[in-house]
Amino acid sequence: LSVQSTRALLCLGVWSLLGYVKDSDVKAAAVLPEVDGDEQELPDNWDAI
C-alpha cells in the first residue's frame, strides 16, 4: 500500500469509531467499479498542516 492509502485507512478507522462512517457506507463504496486513469504522485509534505 502507498503511504496515502495507509493514511486513508487509518483515518477511516478512526472516523468509523467516532460514528462518522458506517459499515454500510464502506461496503457500498467497496463494490463500486474502479476509476480509470493513473493516480497522480503527490508531492512531499502533501499532508503537512
PDB file of C-alpha atoms in Angstrom:
ATOM      1  CA  LEU A   1       0.000   0.000   0.000  1.00  0.00           C
ATOM      2  CA  SER A   2       1.091   3.521  -0.664  1.00  0.00           C
ATOM      3  CA  VAL A   3       1.602   5.987   2.155  1.00  0.00           C
ATOM      4  CA  GLN A   4      -1.537   7.799   1.040  1.00  0.00           C
ATOM      5  CA  SER A   5      -3.611   4.585   1.126  1.00  0.00           C
ATOM      6  CA  THR A   6      -2.309   3.679   4.574  1.00  0.00           C
ATOM      7  CA  ARG A   7      -3.155   7.128   5.908  1.00  0.00           C
ATOM      8  CA  ALA A   8      -6.634   6.959   4.371  1.00  0.00           C
ATOM      9  CA  LEU A   9      -7.271   3.586   6.016  1.00  0.00           C
ATOM     10  CA  LEU A  10      -6.129   4.889   9.399  1.00  0.00           C
ATOM     11  CA  CYS A  11      -8.437   7.896   9.076  1.00  0.00           C
ATOM     12  CA  LEU A  12     -11.319   5.680   8.005  1.00  0.00           C
ATOM     13  CA  GLY A  13     -10.813   3.504  11.075  1.00  0.00           C
ATOM     14  CA  VAL A  14     -10.950   6.495  13.410  1.00  0.00           C
ATOM     15  CA  TRP A  15     -13.945   8.005  11.610  1.00  0.00           C
ATOM     16  CA  SER A  16     -15.743   4.675  11.921  1.00  0.00           C
ATOM     17  CA  LEU A  17     -15.108   4.524  15.675  1.00  0.00           C
ATOM     18  CA  LEU A  18     -16.402   8.085  16.037  1.00  0.00           C
ATOM     19  CA  GLY A  19     -19.565   7.226  14.106  1.00  0.00           C
ATOM     20  CA  TYR A  20     -18.794   9.464  11.120  1.00  0.00           C
ATOM     21  CA  VAL A  21     -18.724   6.496   8.729  1.00  0.00           C
ATOM     22  CA  LYS A  22     -20.961   3.437   8.898  1.00  0.00           C
ATOM     23  CA  ASP A  23     -20.006  -0.085   7.840  1.00  0.00           C
ATOM     24  CA  SER A  24     -22.774   0.045   5.236  1.00  0.00           C
ATOM     25  CA  ASP A  25     -21.108   3.121   3.676  1.00  0.00           C
ATOM     26  CA  VAL A  26     -17.794   1.298   3.357  1.00  0.00           C
ATOM     27  CA  LYS A  27     -19.458  -1.807   1.919  1.00  0.00           C
ATOM     28  CA  ALA A  28     -21.342   0.292  -0.648  1.00  0.00           C
ATOM     29  CA  ALA A  29     -18.133   2.060  -1.718  1.00  0.00           C
ATOM     30  CA  ALA A  30     -16.195  -1.217  -1.905  1.00  0.00           C
ATOM     31  CA  VAL A  31     -18.403  -2.597  -4.674  1.00  0.00           C
ATOM     32  CA  LEU A  32     -18.102   0.471  -6.914  1.00  0.00           C
ATOM     33  CA  PRO A  33     -16.132  -0.008 -10.140  1.00  0.00           C
ATOM     34  CA  GLU A  34     -12.532   1.144 -10.347  1.00  0.00           C
ATOM     35  CA  VAL A  35     -11.917   4.602 -11.758  1.00  0.00           C
ATOM     36  CA  ASP A  36      -9.907   4.548 -14.968  1.00  0.00           C
ATOM     37  CA  GLY A  37      -6.781   6.638 -15.080  1.00  0.00           C
ATOM     38  CA  ASP A  38      -3.438   6.976 -13.420  1.00  0.00           C
ATOM     39  CA  GLU A  39      -3.051   8.108  -9.860  1.00  0.00           C
ATOM     40  CA  GLN A  40      -1.081  11.288  -9.501  1.00  0.00           C
ATOM     41  CA  GLU A  41       2.043  11.139  -7.386  1.00  0.00           C
ATOM     42  CA  LEU A  42       1.641  13.572  -4.518  1.00  0.00           C
ATOM     43  CA  PRO A  43       4.469  15.961  -3.666  1.00  0.00           C
ATOM     44  CA  ASP A  44       6.467  15.630  -0.460  1.00  0.00           C
ATOM     45  CA  ASN A  45       4.681  17.073   2.561  1.00  0.00           C
ATOM     46  CA  TRP A  46       1.312  16.799   0.813  1.00  0.00           C
ATOM     47  CA  ASP A  47      -0.281  16.178   4.197  1.00  0.00           C
ATOM     48  CA  ALA A  48       1.523  18.880   6.177  1.00  0.00           C
ATOM     49  CA  ILE A  49      -0.740  21.069   8.244  1.00  0.00           C
TER      50      ILE A  49
END
